[in-house]
mmCIF file of C-alpha atoms and ligand atoms in Angstrom:
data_model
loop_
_atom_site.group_PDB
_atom_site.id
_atom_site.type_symbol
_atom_site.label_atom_id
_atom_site.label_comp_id
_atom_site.label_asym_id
_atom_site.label_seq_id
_atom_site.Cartn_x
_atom_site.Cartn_y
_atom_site.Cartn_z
ATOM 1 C CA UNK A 4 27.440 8.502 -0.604
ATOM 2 C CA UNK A 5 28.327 12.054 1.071
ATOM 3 C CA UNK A 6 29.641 15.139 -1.060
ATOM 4 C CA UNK A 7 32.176 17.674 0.132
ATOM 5 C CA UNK A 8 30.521 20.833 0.254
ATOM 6 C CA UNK A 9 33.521 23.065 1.676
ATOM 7 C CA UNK A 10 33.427 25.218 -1.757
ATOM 8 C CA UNK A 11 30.012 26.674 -0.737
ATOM 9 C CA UNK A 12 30.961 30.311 -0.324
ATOM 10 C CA UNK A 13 28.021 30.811 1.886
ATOM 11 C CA UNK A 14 28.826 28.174 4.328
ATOM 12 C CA UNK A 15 32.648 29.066 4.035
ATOM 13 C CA UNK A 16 33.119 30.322 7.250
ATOM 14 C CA UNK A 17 31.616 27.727 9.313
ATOM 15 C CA UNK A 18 33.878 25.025 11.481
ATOM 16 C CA UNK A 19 33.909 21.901 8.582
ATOM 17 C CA UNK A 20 32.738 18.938 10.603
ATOM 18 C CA UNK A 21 32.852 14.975 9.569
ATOM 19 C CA UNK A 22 29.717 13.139 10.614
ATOM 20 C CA UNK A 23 30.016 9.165 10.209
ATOM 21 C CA UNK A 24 27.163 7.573 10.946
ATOM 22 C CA UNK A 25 24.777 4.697 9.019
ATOM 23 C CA UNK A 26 21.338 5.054 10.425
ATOM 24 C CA UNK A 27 19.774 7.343 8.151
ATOM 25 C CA UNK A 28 17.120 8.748 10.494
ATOM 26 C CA UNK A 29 19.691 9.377 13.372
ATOM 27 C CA UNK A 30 22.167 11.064 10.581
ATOM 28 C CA UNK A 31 19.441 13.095 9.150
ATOM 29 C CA UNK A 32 18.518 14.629 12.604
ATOM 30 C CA UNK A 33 21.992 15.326 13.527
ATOM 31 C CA UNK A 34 22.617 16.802 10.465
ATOM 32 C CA UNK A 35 20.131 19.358 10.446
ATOM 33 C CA UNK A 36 20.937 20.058 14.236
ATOM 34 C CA UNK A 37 24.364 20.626 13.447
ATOM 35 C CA UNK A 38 24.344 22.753 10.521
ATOM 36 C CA UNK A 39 23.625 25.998 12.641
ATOM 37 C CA UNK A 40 27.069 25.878 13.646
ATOM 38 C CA UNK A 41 29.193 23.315 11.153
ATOM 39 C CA UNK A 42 29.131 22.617 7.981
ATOM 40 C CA UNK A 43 28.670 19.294 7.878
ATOM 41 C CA UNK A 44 29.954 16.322 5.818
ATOM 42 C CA UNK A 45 28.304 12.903 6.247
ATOM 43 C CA UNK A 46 28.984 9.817 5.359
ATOM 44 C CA UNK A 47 27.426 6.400 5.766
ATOM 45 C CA UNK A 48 30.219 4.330 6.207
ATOM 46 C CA UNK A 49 33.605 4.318 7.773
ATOM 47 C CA UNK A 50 35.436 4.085 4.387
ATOM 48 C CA UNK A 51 33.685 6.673 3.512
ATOM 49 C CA UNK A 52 34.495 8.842 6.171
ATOM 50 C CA UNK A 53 38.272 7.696 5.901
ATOM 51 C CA UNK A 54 38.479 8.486 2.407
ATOM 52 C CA UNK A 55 36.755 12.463 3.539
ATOM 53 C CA UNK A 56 39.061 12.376 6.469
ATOM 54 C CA UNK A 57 41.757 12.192 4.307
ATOM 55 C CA UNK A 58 41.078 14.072 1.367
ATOM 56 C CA UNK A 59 39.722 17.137 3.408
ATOM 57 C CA UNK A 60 40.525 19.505 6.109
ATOM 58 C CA UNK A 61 37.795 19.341 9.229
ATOM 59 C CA UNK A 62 38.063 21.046 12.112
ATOM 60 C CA UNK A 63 36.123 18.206 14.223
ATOM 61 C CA UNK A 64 34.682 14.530 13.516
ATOM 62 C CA UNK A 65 31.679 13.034 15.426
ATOM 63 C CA UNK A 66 32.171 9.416 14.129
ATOM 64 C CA UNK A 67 29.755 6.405 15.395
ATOM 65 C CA UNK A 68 30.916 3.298 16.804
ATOM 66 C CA UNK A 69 28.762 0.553 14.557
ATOM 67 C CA UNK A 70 29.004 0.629 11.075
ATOM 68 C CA UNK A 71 28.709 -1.830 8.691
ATOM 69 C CA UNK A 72 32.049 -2.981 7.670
ATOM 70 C CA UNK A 73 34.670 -1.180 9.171
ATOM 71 C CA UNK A 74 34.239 0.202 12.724
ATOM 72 C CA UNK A 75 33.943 3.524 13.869
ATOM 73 C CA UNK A 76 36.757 2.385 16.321
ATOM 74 C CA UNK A 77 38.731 0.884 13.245
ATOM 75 C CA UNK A 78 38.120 4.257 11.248
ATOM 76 C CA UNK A 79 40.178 6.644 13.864
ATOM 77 C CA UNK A 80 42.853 4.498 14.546
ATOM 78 C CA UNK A 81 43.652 4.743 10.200
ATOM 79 C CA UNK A 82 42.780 8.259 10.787
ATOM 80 C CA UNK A 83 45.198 8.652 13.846
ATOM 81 C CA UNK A 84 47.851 6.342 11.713
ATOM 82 C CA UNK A 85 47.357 8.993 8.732
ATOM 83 C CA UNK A 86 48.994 11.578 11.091
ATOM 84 C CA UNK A 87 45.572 13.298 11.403
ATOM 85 C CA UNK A 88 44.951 15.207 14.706
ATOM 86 C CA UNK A 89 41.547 16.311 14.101
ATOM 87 C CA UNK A 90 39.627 16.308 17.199
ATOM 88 C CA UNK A 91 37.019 13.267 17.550
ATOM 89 C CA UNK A 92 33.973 12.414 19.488
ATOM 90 C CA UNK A 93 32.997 8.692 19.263
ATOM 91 C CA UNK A 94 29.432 7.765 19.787
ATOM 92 C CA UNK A 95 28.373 4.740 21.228
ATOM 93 C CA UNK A 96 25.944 2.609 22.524
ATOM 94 C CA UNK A 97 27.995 0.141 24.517
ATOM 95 C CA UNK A 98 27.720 1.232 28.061
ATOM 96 C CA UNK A 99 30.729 -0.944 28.974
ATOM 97 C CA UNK A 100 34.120 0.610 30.581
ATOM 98 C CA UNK A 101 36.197 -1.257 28.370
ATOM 99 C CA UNK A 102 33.941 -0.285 25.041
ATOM 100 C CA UNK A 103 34.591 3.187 26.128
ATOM 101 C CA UNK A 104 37.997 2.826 26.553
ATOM 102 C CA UNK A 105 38.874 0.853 23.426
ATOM 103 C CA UNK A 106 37.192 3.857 21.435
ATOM 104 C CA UNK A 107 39.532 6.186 23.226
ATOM 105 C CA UNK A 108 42.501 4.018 22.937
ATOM 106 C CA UNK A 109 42.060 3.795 19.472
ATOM 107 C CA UNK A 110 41.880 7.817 18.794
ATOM 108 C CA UNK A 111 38.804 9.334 20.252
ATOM 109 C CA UNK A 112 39.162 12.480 22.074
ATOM 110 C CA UNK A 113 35.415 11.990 23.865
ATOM 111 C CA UNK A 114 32.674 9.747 23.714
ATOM 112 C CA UNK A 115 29.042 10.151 24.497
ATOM 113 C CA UNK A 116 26.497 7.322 24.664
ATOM 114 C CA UNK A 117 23.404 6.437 22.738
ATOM 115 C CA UNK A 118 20.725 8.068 22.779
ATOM 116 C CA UNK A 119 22.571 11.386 23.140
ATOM 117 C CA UNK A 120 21.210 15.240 24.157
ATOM 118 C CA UNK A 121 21.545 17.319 21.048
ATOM 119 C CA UNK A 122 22.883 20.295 23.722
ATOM 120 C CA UNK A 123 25.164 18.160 25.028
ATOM 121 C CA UNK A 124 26.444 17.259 21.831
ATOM 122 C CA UNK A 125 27.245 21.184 20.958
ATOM 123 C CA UNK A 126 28.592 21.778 24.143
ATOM 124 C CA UNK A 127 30.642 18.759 23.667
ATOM 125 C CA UNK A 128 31.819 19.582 19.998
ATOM 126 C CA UNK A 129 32.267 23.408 21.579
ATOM 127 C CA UNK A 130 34.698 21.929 24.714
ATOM 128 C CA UNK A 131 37.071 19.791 22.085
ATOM 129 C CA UNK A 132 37.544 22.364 19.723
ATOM 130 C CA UNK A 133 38.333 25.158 22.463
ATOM 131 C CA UNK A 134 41.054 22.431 23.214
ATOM 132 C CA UNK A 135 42.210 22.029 19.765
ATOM 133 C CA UNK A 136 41.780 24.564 17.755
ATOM 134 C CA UNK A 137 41.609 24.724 13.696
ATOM 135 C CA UNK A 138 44.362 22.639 11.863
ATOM 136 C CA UNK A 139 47.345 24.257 13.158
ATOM 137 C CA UNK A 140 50.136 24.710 10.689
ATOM 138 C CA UNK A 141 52.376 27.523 8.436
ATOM 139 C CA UNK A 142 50.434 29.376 5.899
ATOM 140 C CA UNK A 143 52.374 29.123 2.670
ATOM 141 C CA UNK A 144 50.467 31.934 0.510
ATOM 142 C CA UNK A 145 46.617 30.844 1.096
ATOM 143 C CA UNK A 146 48.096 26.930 1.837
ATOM 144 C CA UNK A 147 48.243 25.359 5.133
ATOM 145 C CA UNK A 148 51.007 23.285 5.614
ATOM 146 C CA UNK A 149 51.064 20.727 8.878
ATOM 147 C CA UNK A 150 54.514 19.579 9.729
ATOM 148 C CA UNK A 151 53.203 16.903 12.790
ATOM 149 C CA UNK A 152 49.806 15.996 9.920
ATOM 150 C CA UNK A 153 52.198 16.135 7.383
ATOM 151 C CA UNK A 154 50.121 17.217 4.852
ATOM 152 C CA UNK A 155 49.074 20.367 3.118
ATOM 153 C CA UNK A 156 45.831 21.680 2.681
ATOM 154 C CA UNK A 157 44.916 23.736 -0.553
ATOM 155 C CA UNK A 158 42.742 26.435 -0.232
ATOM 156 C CA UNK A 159 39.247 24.962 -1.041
ATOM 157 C CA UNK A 160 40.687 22.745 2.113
ATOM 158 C CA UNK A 161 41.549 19.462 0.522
ATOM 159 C CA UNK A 162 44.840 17.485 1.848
ATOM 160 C CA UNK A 163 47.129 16.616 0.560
ATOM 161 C CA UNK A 164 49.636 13.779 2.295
ATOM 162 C CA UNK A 165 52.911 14.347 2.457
ATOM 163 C CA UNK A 166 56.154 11.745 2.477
ATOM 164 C CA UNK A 167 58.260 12.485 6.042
ATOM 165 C CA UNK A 168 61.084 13.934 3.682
ATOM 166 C CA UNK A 169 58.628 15.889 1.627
ATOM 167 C CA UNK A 170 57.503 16.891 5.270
ATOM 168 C CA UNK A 171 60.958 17.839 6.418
ATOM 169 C CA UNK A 172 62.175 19.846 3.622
ATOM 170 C CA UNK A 173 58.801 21.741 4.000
ATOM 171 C CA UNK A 174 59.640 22.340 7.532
ATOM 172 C CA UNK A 175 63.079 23.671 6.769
ATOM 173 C CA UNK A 176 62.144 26.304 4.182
ATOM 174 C CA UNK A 177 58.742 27.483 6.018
ATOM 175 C CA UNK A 178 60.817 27.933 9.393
ATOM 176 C CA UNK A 179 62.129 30.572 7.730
ATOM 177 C CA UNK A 180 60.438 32.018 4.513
ATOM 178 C CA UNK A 181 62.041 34.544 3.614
ATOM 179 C CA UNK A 182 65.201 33.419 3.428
ATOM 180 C CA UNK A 183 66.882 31.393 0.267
ATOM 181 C CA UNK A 184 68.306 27.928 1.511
ATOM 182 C CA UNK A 185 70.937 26.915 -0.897
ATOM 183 C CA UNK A 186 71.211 23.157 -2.070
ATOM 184 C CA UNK A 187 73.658 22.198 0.500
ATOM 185 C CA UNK A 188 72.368 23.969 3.041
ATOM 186 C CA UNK A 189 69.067 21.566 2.401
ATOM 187 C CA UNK A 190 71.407 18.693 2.059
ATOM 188 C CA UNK A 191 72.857 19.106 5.222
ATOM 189 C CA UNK A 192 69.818 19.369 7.404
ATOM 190 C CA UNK A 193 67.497 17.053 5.518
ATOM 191 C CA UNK A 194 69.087 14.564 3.182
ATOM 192 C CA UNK A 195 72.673 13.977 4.795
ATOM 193 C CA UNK A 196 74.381 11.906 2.484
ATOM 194 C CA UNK A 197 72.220 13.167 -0.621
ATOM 195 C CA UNK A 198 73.225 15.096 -3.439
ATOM 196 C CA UNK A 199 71.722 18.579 -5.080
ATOM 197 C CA UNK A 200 69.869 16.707 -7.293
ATOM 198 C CA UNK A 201 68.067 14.877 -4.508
ATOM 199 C CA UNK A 202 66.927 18.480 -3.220
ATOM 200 C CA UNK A 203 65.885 19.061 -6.889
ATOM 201 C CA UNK A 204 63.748 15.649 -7.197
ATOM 202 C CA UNK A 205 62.030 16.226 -3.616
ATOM 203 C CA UNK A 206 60.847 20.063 -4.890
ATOM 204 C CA UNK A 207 59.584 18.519 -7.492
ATOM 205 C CA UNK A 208 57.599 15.756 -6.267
ATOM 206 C CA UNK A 209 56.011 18.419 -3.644
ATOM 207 C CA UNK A 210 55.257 21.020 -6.638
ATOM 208 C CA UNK A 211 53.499 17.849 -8.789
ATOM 209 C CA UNK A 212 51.385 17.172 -5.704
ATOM 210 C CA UNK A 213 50.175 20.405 -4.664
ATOM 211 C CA UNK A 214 50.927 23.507 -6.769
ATOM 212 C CA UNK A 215 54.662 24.741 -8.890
ATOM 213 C CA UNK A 216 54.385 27.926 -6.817
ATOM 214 C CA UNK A 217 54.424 26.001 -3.382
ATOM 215 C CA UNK A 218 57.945 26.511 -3.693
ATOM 216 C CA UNK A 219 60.554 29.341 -5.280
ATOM 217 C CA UNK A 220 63.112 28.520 -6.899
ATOM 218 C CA UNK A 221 65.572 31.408 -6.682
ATOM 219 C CA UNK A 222 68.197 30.931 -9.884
ATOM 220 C CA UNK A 223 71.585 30.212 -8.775
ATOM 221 C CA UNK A 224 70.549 30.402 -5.499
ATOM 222 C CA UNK A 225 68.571 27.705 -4.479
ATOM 223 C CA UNK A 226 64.942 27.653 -2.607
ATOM 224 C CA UNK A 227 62.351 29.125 -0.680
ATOM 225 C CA UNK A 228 59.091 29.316 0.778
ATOM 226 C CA UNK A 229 56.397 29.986 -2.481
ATOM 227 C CA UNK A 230 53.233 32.291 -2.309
ATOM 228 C CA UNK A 231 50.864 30.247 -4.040
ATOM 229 C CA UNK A 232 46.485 31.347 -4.052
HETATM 230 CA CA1 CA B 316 25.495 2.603 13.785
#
């Protein structure tokens, strides 16, 4: 069992990294190798990483191949399916081309076999996320919201899933925040065919997700992008 520990203020500024991995001595090691630069989640088991994967925001996952149960392999393709981008090193001790190229088929940015060099590791980790990045996205007050993850991310960095239309009317009003996109005006680009109440039921189903002050509502005018802390 792994806990989140994202809220520590001390570690706050750290890259948040997902660790999957069920040999205790191996994760142990890692772990405490890692923490210099991440802070680091681990789990034991794949659905434990894939319910962290998608309940949190990391910057970078380090996932191994053989778990018990699900598969390391089987955990980044429902991570990749999710709409999660999150840059992934798989590691694995089958030697084979085609093991190595299943893992990166099914959402692995990198592998690196078993036994591993903790440097190379780093420098590994270091190379991907030069690549990648944090979660990209529009800041909505202190939320992140990811229009190709569609998701947002509170604050304390938990995610939140978004539906595609959720996702799209999102889209619409951050592309432009400051400005107040009347009912139709949403109609028209996001539900054609839909009426003002649909844009009325779709800000609500975003505001009982997340936060009410995700989104403005301007009276008599319509919408707009919130400020919510
Ligand atoms: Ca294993």
């Amino acid at each position: 069992m792994s806990t989140p520990r994202g809220s520590s203020p001390a570690a706050g500024s750290l890259p948040r990294l997902l660790y999957v991995e069920d040999e205790s001595e191996t994760a142990a090691m890692v772990t405490e190798v890692l923490s210099d630069e991440y802070l680091v989640d681990h789990a034991a088991s794949a659905e434990d990483g894939l319910r962290l994967a998608l309940t949190q925001r990391y910057d970078v996952m380090v996932v191994d191949r053989r778990l018990p149960g699900m598969s390391g392999a089987e955990l980044l393709s429902a991570v990749r399916t999710a709409h999660l981008n999150t840059p992934a090193i798989m590691l694995t001790a089958l030697g084979t081309v085609a093991d190595r190229v299943s893992g990166l088929d099914a959402g692995a940015d990198d592998y690196l076999l078993k036994p591993f060099d903790f440097d190379e590791l780093r420098a590994r980790l270091r190379a991907l996320r030069r690549g990648r990045g944090p979660v990209s996205g529009r800041e909505i007050g202190d939320w992140l919201f990811s229009p190709s993850g569609l998701a947002l991310y509170a604050p304390d960095g938990s995610r939140i899933p978004l539906t595609r239309a959720e996702g799209d009317l999102l889209e619409l009003l951050t592309s432009s925040p400051e400005h107040v996109f009347s009912r139709e005006e949403i109609v028209a680009s996001v539900f054609p065919g839909g009426s003002p109440g649909t844009v009325d039921a779709y800000v609500h189903y975003i505001r009982r997700k997340s936060t009410p002050e995700i989104i403005d509502t301007v009276r008599a005018r319509g919408y707009r992008t919130g400020t919510p802390r």
